[in-house]
Amino acid sequence: MATITTAKPPRSAPTASHTPGWVRWVNDHRKWLFAAPAMTFVTALIVFPLAWTGYLSLTDAEGSVRAESEFVGFQNYLDVFTDTARFWPAVGRTVTFTVVALLFEVVFGMAIALLLWRPFKGQRWVRVAILMPLVATPVAVGMMWRLIFDPNIGMANQILGWVGIGPQPWLAGQHTALPTTIFIDVWQWTPMVTLILLAGLTSLSDEPQEAARIDGASTWQRFRHVTLPLLGPTLTVAILLRGIDALKTFDILYATKGRGGGSFHEVETLNVYAYGLSFDYNEYGVSSTVLILFFLIIIGAMWALTARRKEAKR
């Protein structure tokens, strides 16, 4: 005799009312929960060094960070602000280096990007050649140019001699060292600006250019009134990235001039000055003060450039 069995109805999926509250909360915030470990780690890497440096800037720590030190409050800041022999000249060199290098890099980067914008024969090889300076590390670039600009055996003075110009001190001169290091920085980092601007140019539509050409606009007018306004956001990004990077330049300066930025501190920027205070004189309290002030300068520069970018978007 056959046995008749009844099939059990399928179990219905749990409704929202049956789901525990903590499960719903985890599901709603899962993107933040997945990112939380990495964000916590990065935050700790940023906050702890800043907090420790800020604490050292309020002490008279010297000789060793583990040595006993006394809390001196803002005395280090007062000493640094009244230091007209090293601190304020370093601030001036930092600003000069950053502004001049950034100006030349943006101008040359724009010119090269415009040349590479339209296809031509051998364009691929030209792009590779222009990007070659980015391959080497800044220290290697600094050592290479240090040999080229050597007053006695350097190739630069030999080339000048071929055209009847006398030898120049280049990196060895008190008044020529800073312009020479600016030239080295421009040589290495102009390709970076070119790469950013070229990416922006290739993303532009050809229709505004064609319309301006039909209206009889010249090449300069098309660049001034069409290309440059459309490229404004990309140009602001290039200035932001390269400006902050130039403000923090250390390796090229130290590789070419060494401790103290030279015998007369001719290329001593805030980075080089703080490094010398820490590792040459072991004055950790004062060096931490300089670093905190330098950090505030970088934050201020970032805020100014970011505000300029927001204005460009409006």
PDB file of N, CA and C in Angstrom, residues 126-214:
ATOM      1  N   VAL A 126      59.757  60.578 -28.784  1.00  0.00           N
ATOM      2  CA  VAL A 126      59.921  61.875 -28.128  1.00  0.00           C
ATOM      3  C   VAL A 126      59.334  61.835 -26.721  1.00  0.00           C
ATOM      4  N   ARG A 127      58.189  61.189 -26.556  1.00  0.00           N
ATOM      5  CA  ARG A 127      57.586  61.079 -25.236  1.00  0.00           C
ATOM      6  C   ARG A 127      58.477  60.290 -24.291  1.00  0.00           C
ATOM      7  N   VAL A 128      59.052  59.207 -24.785  1.00  0.00           N
ATOM      8  CA  VAL A 128      59.943  58.403 -23.949  1.00  0.00           C
ATOM      9  C   VAL A 128      61.153  59.217 -23.514  1.00  0.00           C
ATOM     10  N   ALA A 129      61.727  59.979 -24.439  1.00  0.00           N
ATOM     11  CA  ALA A 129      62.904  60.790 -24.115  1.00  0.00           C
ATOM     12  C   ALA A 129      62.578  61.861 -23.086  1.00  0.00           C
ATOM     13  N   ILE A 130      61.404  62.476 -23.210  1.00  0.00           N
ATOM     14  CA  ILE A 130      61.029  63.538 -22.272  1.00  0.00           C
ATOM     15  C   ILE A 130      60.784  62.977 -20.876  1.00  0.00           C
ATOM     16  N   LEU A 131      60.260  61.763 -20.788  1.00  0.00           N
ATOM     17  CA  LEU A 131      59.946  61.173 -19.490  1.00  0.00           C
ATOM     18  C   LEU A 131      61.138  60.492 -18.836  1.00  0.00           C
ATOM     19  N   MET A 132      62.275  60.434 -19.487  1.00  0.00           N
ATOM     20  CA  MET A 132      63.446  59.756 -18.942  1.00  0.00           C
ATOM     21  C   MET A 132      63.905  60.320 -17.592  1.00  0.00           C
ATOM     22  N   PRO A 133      63.899  61.648 -17.372  1.00  0.00           N
ATOM     23  CA  PRO A 133      64.349  62.152 -16.063  1.00  0.00           C
ATOM     24  C   PRO A 133      63.552  61.612 -14.880  1.00  0.00           C
ATOM     25  N   LEU A 134      62.305  61.201 -15.102  1.00  0.00           N
ATOM     26  CA  LEU A 134      61.498  60.680 -14.004  1.00  0.00           C
ATOM     27  C   LEU A 134      61.925  59.288 -13.582  1.00  0.00           C
ATOM     28  N   VAL A 135      62.706  58.601 -14.410  1.00  0.00           N
ATOM     29  CA  VAL A 135      63.104  57.231 -14.104  1.00  0.00           C
ATOM     30  C   VAL A 135      64.112  57.196 -12.959  1.00  0.00           C
ATOM     31  N   ALA A 136      65.054  58.136 -12.955  1.00  0.00           N
ATOM     32  CA  ALA A 136      66.107  58.142 -11.949  1.00  0.00           C
ATOM     33  C   ALA A 136      65.608  58.712 -10.631  1.00  0.00           C
ATOM     34  N   THR A 137      66.223  58.291  -9.545  1.00  0.00           N
ATOM     35  CA  THR A 137      65.890  58.829  -8.228  1.00  0.00           C
ATOM     36  C   THR A 137      66.490  60.229  -8.075  1.00  0.00           C
ATOM     37  N   PRO A 138      65.893  61.079  -7.233  1.00  0.00           N
ATOM     38  CA  PRO A 138      66.434  62.440  -7.061  1.00  0.00           C
ATOM     39  C   PRO A 138      67.885  62.462  -6.590  1.00  0.00           C
ATOM     40  N   VAL A 139      68.281  61.505  -5.742  1.00  0.00           N
ATOM     41  CA  VAL A 139      69.670  61.483  -5.274  1.00  0.00           C
ATOM     42  C   VAL A 139      70.617  61.204  -6.430  1.00  0.00           C
ATOM     43  N   ALA A 140      70.254  60.236  -7.283  1.00  0.00           N
ATOM     44  CA  ALA A 140      71.090  59.928  -8.443  1.00  0.00           C
ATOM     45  C   ALA A 140      71.156  61.122  -9.388  1.00  0.00           C
ATOM     46  N   VAL A 141      70.039  61.804  -9.577  1.00  0.00           N
ATOM     47  CA  VAL A 141      70.028  62.998 -10.430  1.00  0.00           C
ATOM     48  C   VAL A 141      70.924  64.074  -9.840  1.00  0.00           C
ATOM     49  N   GLY A 142      70.835  64.275  -8.527  1.00  0.00           N
ATOM     50  CA  GLY A 142      71.670  65.281  -7.880  1.00  0.00           C
ATOM     51  C   GLY A 142      73.151  64.979  -8.027  1.00  0.00           C
ATOM     52  N   MET A 143      73.551  63.724  -7.850  1.00  0.00           N
ATOM     53  CA  MET A 143      74.958  63.364  -8.001  1.00  0.00           C
ATOM     54  C   MET A 143      75.416  63.513  -9.444  1.00  0.00           C
ATOM     55  N   MET A 144      74.546  63.182 -10.400  1.00  0.00           N
ATOM     56  CA  MET A 144      74.906  63.325 -11.809  1.00  0.00           C
ATOM     57  C   MET A 144      75.173  64.783 -12.167  1.00  0.00           C
ATOM     58  N   TRP A 145      74.263  65.670 -11.769  1.00  0.00           N
ATOM     59  CA  TRP A 145      74.448  67.083 -12.077  1.00  0.00           C
ATOM     60  C   TRP A 145      75.574  67.704 -11.265  1.00  0.00           C
ATOM     61  N   ARG A 146      75.854  67.141 -10.120  1.00  0.00           N
ATOM     62  CA  ARG A 146      77.002  67.627  -9.343  1.00  0.00           C
ATOM     63  C   ARG A 146      78.303  67.402 -10.108  1.00  0.00           C
ATOM     64  N   LEU A 147      78.413  66.271 -10.795  1.00  0.00           N
ATOM     65  CA  LEU A 147      79.591  66.013 -11.624  1.00  0.00           C
ATOM     66  C   LEU A 147      79.593  66.898 -12.869  1.00  0.00           C
ATOM     67  N   ILE A 148      78.413  67.090 -13.459  1.00  0.00           N
ATOM     68  CA  ILE A 148      78.336  67.923 -14.670  1.00  0.00           C
ATOM     69  C   ILE A 148      78.725  69.361 -14.358  1.00  0.00           C
ATOM     70  N   PHE A 149      78.309  69.873 -13.194  1.00  0.00           N
ATOM     71  CA  PHE A 149      78.576  71.261 -12.836  1.00  0.00           C
ATOM     72  C   PHE A 149      79.859  71.440 -12.028  1.00  0.00           C
ATOM     73  N   ASP A 150      80.682  70.415 -11.943  1.00  0.00           N
ATOM     74  CA  ASP A 150      81.941  70.556 -11.217  1.00  0.00           C
ATOM     75  C   ASP A 150      82.783  71.655 -11.865  1.00  0.00           C
ATOM     76  N   PRO A 151      83.305  72.618 -11.077  1.00  0.00           N
ATOM     77  CA  PRO A 151      84.032  73.751 -11.683  1.00  0.00           C
ATOM     78  C   PRO A 151      85.289  73.346 -12.444  1.00  0.00           C
ATOM     79  N   ASN A 152      85.908  72.209 -12.078  1.00  0.00           N
ATOM     80  CA  ASN A 152      87.184  71.832 -12.680  1.00  0.00           C
ATOM     81  C   ASN A 152      87.047  70.803 -13.789  1.00  0.00           C
ATOM     82  N   ILE A 153      86.280  69.752 -13.553  1.00  0.00           N
ATOM     83  CA  ILE A 153      86.195  68.668 -14.537  1.00  0.00           C
ATOM     84  C   ILE A 153      84.808  68.538 -15.134  1.00  0.00           C
ATOM     85  N   GLY A 154      83.887  69.413 -14.772  1.00  0.00           N
ATOM     86  CA  GLY A 154      82.507  69.284 -15.219  1.00  0.00           C
ATOM     87  C   GLY A 154      82.323  69.588 -16.694  1.00  0.00           C
ATOM     88  N   MET A 155      81.368  68.910 -17.294  1.00  0.00           N
ATOM     89  CA  MET A 155      81.081  69.085 -18.716  1.00  0.00           C
ATOM     90  C   MET A 155      80.483  70.461 -19.008  1.00  0.00           C
ATOM     91  N   ALA A 156      79.768  71.042 -18.054  1.00  0.00           N
ATOM     92  CA  ALA A 156      79.114  72.334 -18.297  1.00  0.00           C
ATOM     93  C   ALA A 156      80.129  73.420 -18.631  1.00  0.00           C
ATOM     94  N   ASN A 157      81.197  73.510 -17.862  1.00  0.00           N
ATOM     95  CA  ASN A 157      82.210  74.535 -18.137  1.00  0.00           C
ATOM     96  C   ASN A 157      82.989  74.233 -19.412  1.00  0.00           C
ATOM     97  N   GLN A 158      83.161  72.969 -19.738  1.00  0.00           N
ATOM     98  CA  GLN A 158      83.826  72.623 -20.992  1.00  0.00           C
ATOM     99  C   GLN A 158      83.008  73.094 -22.191  1.00  0.00           C
ATOM    100  N   ILE A 159      81.683  72.922 -22.113  1.00  0.00           N
ATOM    101  CA  ILE A 159      80.815  73.378 -23.204  1.00  0.00           C
ATOM    102  C   ILE A 159      80.854  74.906 -23.303  1.00  0.00           C
ATOM    103  N   LEU A 160      80.854  75.585 -22.171  1.00  0.00           N
ATOM    104  CA  LEU A 160      80.945  77.042 -22.199  1.00  0.00           C
ATOM    105  C   LEU A 160      82.273  77.493 -22.816  1.00  0.00           C
ATOM    106  N   GLY A 161      83.333  76.740 -22.553  1.00  0.00           N
ATOM    107  CA  GLY A 161      84.622  77.095 -23.125  1.00  0.00           C
ATOM    108  C   GLY A 161      84.642  76.984 -24.636  1.00  0.00           C
ATOM    109  N   TRP A 162      83.849  76.061 -25.184  1.00  0.00           N
ATOM    110  CA  TRP A 162      83.803  75.904 -26.644  1.00  0.00           C
ATOM    111  C   TRP A 162      83.204  77.126 -27.323  1.00  0.00           C
ATOM    112  N   VAL A 163      82.322  77.833 -26.633  1.00  0.00           N
ATOM    113  CA  VAL A 163      81.683  79.019 -27.218  1.00  0.00           C
ATOM    114  C   VAL A 163      82.296  80.314 -26.689  1.00  0.00           C
ATOM    115  N   GLY A 164      83.433  80.209 -26.022  1.00  0.00           N
ATOM    116  CA  GLY A 164      84.156  81.394 -25.581  1.00  0.00           C
ATOM    117  C   GLY A 164      83.680  82.008 -24.289  1.00  0.00           C
ATOM    118  N   ILE A 165      82.944  81.279 -23.460  1.00  0.00           N
ATOM    119  CA  ILE A 165      82.471  81.787 -22.173  1.00  0.00           C
ATOM    120  C   ILE A 165      83.333  81.189 -21.076  1.00  0.00           C
ATOM    121  N   GLY A 166      83.726  82.003 -20.132  1.00  0.00           N
ATOM    122  CA  GLY A 166      84.577  81.551 -19.048  1.00  0.00           C
ATOM    123  C   GLY A 166      83.865  80.590 -18.115  1.00  0.00           C
ATOM    124  N   PRO A 167      84.620  79.845 -17.308  1.00  0.00           N
ATOM    125  CA  PRO A 167      84.016  78.881 -16.372  1.00  0.00           C
ATOM    126  C   PRO A 167      83.167  79.565 -15.312  1.00  0.00           C
ATOM    127  N   GLN A 168      82.121  78.907 -14.915  1.00  0.00           N
ATOM    128  CA  GLN A 168      81.195  79.424 -13.905  1.00  0.00           C
ATOM    129  C   GLN A 168      81.258  78.553 -12.651  1.00  0.00           C
ATOM    130  N   PRO A 169      80.979  79.122 -11.473  1.00  0.00           N
ATOM    131  CA  PRO A 169      81.058  78.326 -10.238  1.00  0.00           C
ATOM    132  C   PRO A 169      79.907  77.332 -10.075  1.00  0.00           C
ATOM    133  N   TRP A 170      78.760  77.613 -10.701  1.00  0.00           N
ATOM    134  CA  TRP A 170      77.596  76.742 -10.617  1.00  0.00           C
ATOM    135  C   TRP A 170      77.259  76.423  -9.160  1.00  0.00           C
ATOM    136  N   LEU A 171      77.349  75.151  -8.773  1.00  0.00           N
ATOM    137  CA  LEU A 171      76.986  74.747  -7.421  1.00  0.00           C
ATOM    138  C   LEU A 171      77.974  75.243  -6.369  1.00  0.00           C
ATOM    139  N   ALA A 172      79.174  75.589  -6.792  1.00  0.00           N
ATOM    140  CA  ALA A 172      80.186  76.035  -5.831  1.00  0.00           C
ATOM    141  C   ALA A 172      80.044  77.507  -5.469  1.00  0.00           C
ATOM    142  N   GLY A 173      79.303  78.280  -6.233  1.00  0.00           N
ATOM    143  CA  GLY A 173      79.173  79.711  -5.977  1.00  0.00           C
ATOM    144  C   GLY A 173      78.109  80.008  -4.948  1.00  0.00           C
ATOM    145  N   GLN A 174      78.351  81.036  -4.158  1.00  0.00           N
ATOM    146  CA  GLN A 174      77.402  81.403  -3.115  1.00  0.00           C
ATOM    147  C   GLN A 174      76.099  81.953  -3.697  1.00  0.00           C
ATOM    148  N   HIS A 175      76.185  82.622  -4.843  1.00  0.00           N
ATOM    149  CA  HIS A 175      75.003  83.235  -5.452  1.00  0.00           C
ATOM    150  C   HIS A 175      74.456  82.436  -6.632  1.00  0.00           C
ATOM    151  N   THR A 176      75.168  81.416  -7.068  1.00  0.00           N
ATOM    152  CA  THR A 176      74.720  80.604  -8.203  1.00  0.00           C
ATOM    153  C   THR A 176      74.209  79.229  -7.791  1.00  0.00           C
ATOM    154  N   ALA A 177      74.436  78.839  -6.538  1.00  0.00           N
ATOM    155  CA  ALA A 177      74.063  77.485  -6.114  1.00  0.00           C
ATOM    156  C   ALA A 177      72.551  77.285  -6.131  1.00  0.00           C
ATOM    157  N   LEU A 178      71.797  78.251  -5.576  1.00  0.00           N
ATOM    158  CA  LEU A 178      70.341  78.093  -5.529  1.00  0.00           C
ATOM    159  C   LEU A 178      69.723  78.083  -6.924  1.00  0.00           C
ATOM    160  N   PRO A 179      70.076  79.004  -7.837  1.00  0.00           N
ATOM    161  CA  PRO A 179      69.538  78.897  -9.201  1.00  0.00           C
ATOM    162  C   PRO A 179      69.913  77.588  -9.892  1.00  0.00           C
ATOM    163  N   THR A 180      71.114  77.067  -9.606  1.00  0.00           N
ATOM    164  CA  THR A 180      71.523  75.814 -10.238  1.00  0.00           C
ATOM    165  C   THR A 180      70.682  74.646  -9.735  1.00  0.00           C
ATOM    166  N   THR A 181      70.412  74.603  -8.427  1.00  0.00           N
ATOM    167  CA  THR A 181      69.565  73.525  -7.895  1.00  0.00           C
ATOM    168  C   THR A 181      68.138  73.658  -8.398  1.00  0.00           C
ATOM    169  N   ILE A 182      67.677  74.889  -8.600  1.00  0.00           N
ATOM    170  CA  ILE A 182      66.348  75.077  -9.194  1.00  0.00           C
ATOM    171  C   ILE A 182      66.330  74.510 -10.611  1.00  0.00           C
ATOM    172  N   PHE A 183      67.397  74.752 -11.375  1.00  0.00           N
ATOM    173  CA  PHE A 183      67.491  74.196 -12.721  1.00  0.00           C
ATOM    174  C   PHE A 183      67.434  72.671 -12.694  1.00  0.00           C
ATOM    175  N   ILE A 184      68.131  72.052 -11.745  1.00  0.00           N
ATOM    176  CA  ILE A 184      68.124  70.589 -11.644  1.00  0.00           C
ATOM    177  C   ILE A 184      66.718  70.084 -11.342  1.00  0.00           C
ATOM    178  N   ASP A 185      66.026  70.751 -10.421  1.00  0.00           N
ATOM    179  CA  ASP A 185      64.664  70.347 -10.080  1.00  0.00           C
ATOM    180  C   ASP A 185      63.735  70.500 -11.279  1.00  0.00           C
ATOM    181  N   VAL A 186      63.883  71.588 -12.014  1.00  0.00           N
ATOM    182  CA  VAL A 186      63.057  71.801 -13.205  1.00  0.00           C
ATOM    183  C   VAL A 186      63.337  70.725 -14.242  1.00  0.00           C
ATOM    184  N   TRP A 187      64.600  70.373 -14.418  1.00  0.00           N
ATOM    185  CA  TRP A 187      64.961  69.342 -15.394  1.00  0.00           C
ATOM    186  C   TRP A 187      64.309  68.004 -15.062  1.00  0.00           C
ATOM    187  N   GLN A 188      64.258  67.652 -13.785  1.00  0.00           N
ATOM    188  CA  GLN A 188      63.725  66.338 -13.426  1.00  0.00           C
ATOM    189  C   GLN A 188      62.211  66.301 -13.378  1.00  0.00           C
ATOM    190  N   TRP A 189      61.569  67.358 -12.900  1.00  0.00           N
ATOM    191  CA  TRP A 189      60.141  67.266 -12.601  1.00  0.00           C
ATOM    192  C   TRP A 189      59.233  67.947 -13.610  1.00  0.00           C
ATOM    193  N   THR A 190      59.786  68.630 -14.606  1.00  0.00           N
ATOM    194  CA  THR A 190      58.931  69.152 -15.679  1.00  0.00           C
ATOM    195  C   THR A 190      58.167  68.035 -16.398  1.00  0.00           C
ATOM    196  N   PRO A 191      58.788  66.856 -16.657  1.00  0.00           N
ATOM    197  CA  PRO A 191      58.017  65.781 -17.295  1.00  0.00           C
ATOM    198  C   PRO A 191      56.772  65.362 -16.522  1.00  0.00           C
ATOM    199  N   MET A 192      56.812  65.460 -15.193  1.00  0.00           N
ATOM    200  CA  MET A 192      55.621  65.111 -14.403  1.00  0.00           C
ATOM    201  C   MET A 192      54.477  66.065 -14.716  1.00  0.00           C
ATOM    202  N   VAL A 193      54.772  67.366 -14.757  1.00  0.00           N
ATOM    203  CA  VAL A 193      53.751  68.357 -15.102  1.00  0.00           C
ATOM    204  C   VAL A 193      53.274  68.141 -16.535  1.00  0.00           C
ATOM    205  N   THR A 194      54.203  67.826 -17.421  1.00  0.00           N
ATOM    206  CA  THR A 194      53.835  67.550 -18.815  1.00  0.00           C
ATOM    207  C   THR A 194      52.867  66.387 -18.901  1.00  0.00           C
ATOM    208  N   LEU A 195      53.128  65.347 -18.151  1.00  0.00           N
ATOM    209  CA  LEU A 195      52.269  64.159 -18.179  1.00  0.00           C
ATOM    210  C   LEU A 195      50.854  64.493 -17.726  1.00  0.00           C
ATOM    211  N   ILE A 196      50.724  65.273 -16.652  1.00  0.00           N
ATOM    212  CA  ILE A 196      49.402  65.633 -16.144  1.00  0.00           C
ATOM    213  C   ILE A 196      48.658  66.514 -17.145  1.00  0.00           C
ATOM    214  N   LEU A 197      49.342  67.533 -17.684  1.00  0.00           N
ATOM    215  CA  LEU A 197      48.685  68.440 -18.625  1.00  0.00           C
ATOM    216  C   LEU A 197      48.361  67.751 -19.937  1.00  0.00           C
ATOM    217  N   LEU A 198      49.220  66.840 -20.371  1.00  0.00           N
ATOM    218  CA  LEU A 198      48.946  66.115 -21.609  1.00  0.00           C
ATOM    219  C   LEU A 198      47.713  65.221 -21.461  1.00  0.00           C
ATOM    220  N   ALA A 199      47.548  64.615 -20.287  1.00  0.00           N
ATOM    221  CA  ALA A 199      46.340  63.823 -20.036  1.00  0.00           C
ATOM    222  C   ALA A 199      45.102  64.709 -20.079  1.00  0.00           C
ATOM    223  N   GLY A 200      45.217  65.919 -19.536  1.00  0.00           N
ATOM    224  CA  GLY A 200      44.083  66.838 -19.599  1.00  0.00           C
ATOM    225  C   GLY A 200      43.783  67.301 -21.009  1.00  0.00           C
ATOM    226  N   LEU A 201      44.820  67.551 -21.804  1.00  0.00           N
ATOM    227  CA  LEU A 201      44.616  68.001 -23.183  1.00  0.00           C
ATOM    228  C   LEU A 201      43.950  66.924 -24.029  1.00  0.00           C
ATOM    229  N   THR A 202      44.383  65.689 -23.872  1.00  0.00           N
ATOM    230  CA  THR A 202      43.810  64.601 -24.679  1.00  0.00           C
ATOM    231  C   THR A 202      42.351  64.321 -24.327  1.00  0.00           C
ATOM    232  N   SER A 203      41.915  64.765 -23.149  1.00  0.00           N
ATOM    233  CA  SER A 203      40.518  64.541 -22.764  1.00  0.00           C
ATOM    234  C   SER A 203      39.586  65.655 -23.242  1.00  0.00           C
ATOM    235  N   LEU A 204      40.151  66.724 -23.794  1.00  0.00           N
ATOM    236  CA  LEU A 204      39.318  67.834 -24.259  1.00  0.00           C
ATOM    237  C   LEU A 204      38.650  67.498 -25.588  1.00  0.00           C
ATOM    238  N   SER A 205      37.463  68.043 -25.757  1.00  0.00           N
ATOM    239  CA  SER A 205      36.739  67.843 -27.005  1.00  0.00           C
ATOM    240  C   SER A 205      37.305  68.750 -28.100  1.00  0.00           C
ATOM    241  N   ASP A 206      37.254  68.274 -29.347  1.00  0.00           N
ATOM    242  CA  ASP A 206      37.759  69.054 -30.473  1.00  0.00           C
ATOM    243  C   ASP A 206      36.749  70.082 -30.982  1.00  0.00           C
ATOM    244  N   GLU A 207      35.502  69.979 -30.557  1.00  0.00           N
ATOM    245  CA  GLU A 207      34.470  70.866 -31.094  1.00  0.00           C
ATOM    246  C   GLU A 207      34.716  72.339 -30.770  1.00  0.00           C
ATOM    247  N   PRO A 208      35.081  72.711 -29.520  1.00  0.00           N
ATOM    248  CA  PRO A 208      35.352  74.134 -29.273  1.00  0.00           C
ATOM    249  C   PRO A 208      36.522  74.656 -30.110  1.00  0.00           C
ATOM    250  N   GLN A 209      37.546  73.823 -30.313  1.00  0.00           N
ATOM    251  CA  GLN A 209      38.681  74.245 -31.119  1.00  0.00           C
ATOM    252  C   GLN A 209      38.257  74.471 -32.572  1.00  0.00           C
ATOM    253  N   GLU A 210      37.446  73.576 -33.101  1.00  0.00           N
ATOM    254  CA  GLU A 210      36.983  73.710 -34.481  1.00  0.00           C
ATOM    255  C   GLU A 210      36.099  74.942 -34.639  1.00  0.00           C
ATOM    256  N   ALA A 211      35.233  75.180 -33.649  1.00  0.00           N
ATOM    257  CA  ALA A 211      34.356  76.351 -33.727  1.00  0.00           C
ATOM    258  C   ALA A 211      35.165  77.641 -33.700  1.00  0.00           C
ATOM    259  N   ALA A 212      36.183  77.685 -32.854  1.00  0.00           N
ATOM    260  CA  ALA A 212      37.018  78.891 -32.784  1.00  0.00           C
ATOM    261  C   ALA A 212      37.819  79.067 -34.064  1.00  0.00           C
ATOM    262  N   ARG A 213      38.276  77.962 -34.653  1.00  0.00           N
ATOM    263  CA  ARG A 213      39.040  78.046 -35.900  1.00  0.00           C
ATOM    264  C   ARG A 213      38.158  78.552 -37.042  1.00  0.00           C
ATOM    265  N   ILE A 214      36.920  78.094 -37.067  1.00  0.00           N
ATOM    266  CA  ILE A 214      35.997  78.544 -38.110  1.00  0.00           C
ATOM    267  C   ILE A 214      35.697  80.032 -37.961  1.00  0.00           C
TER     268      ILE A 214
END
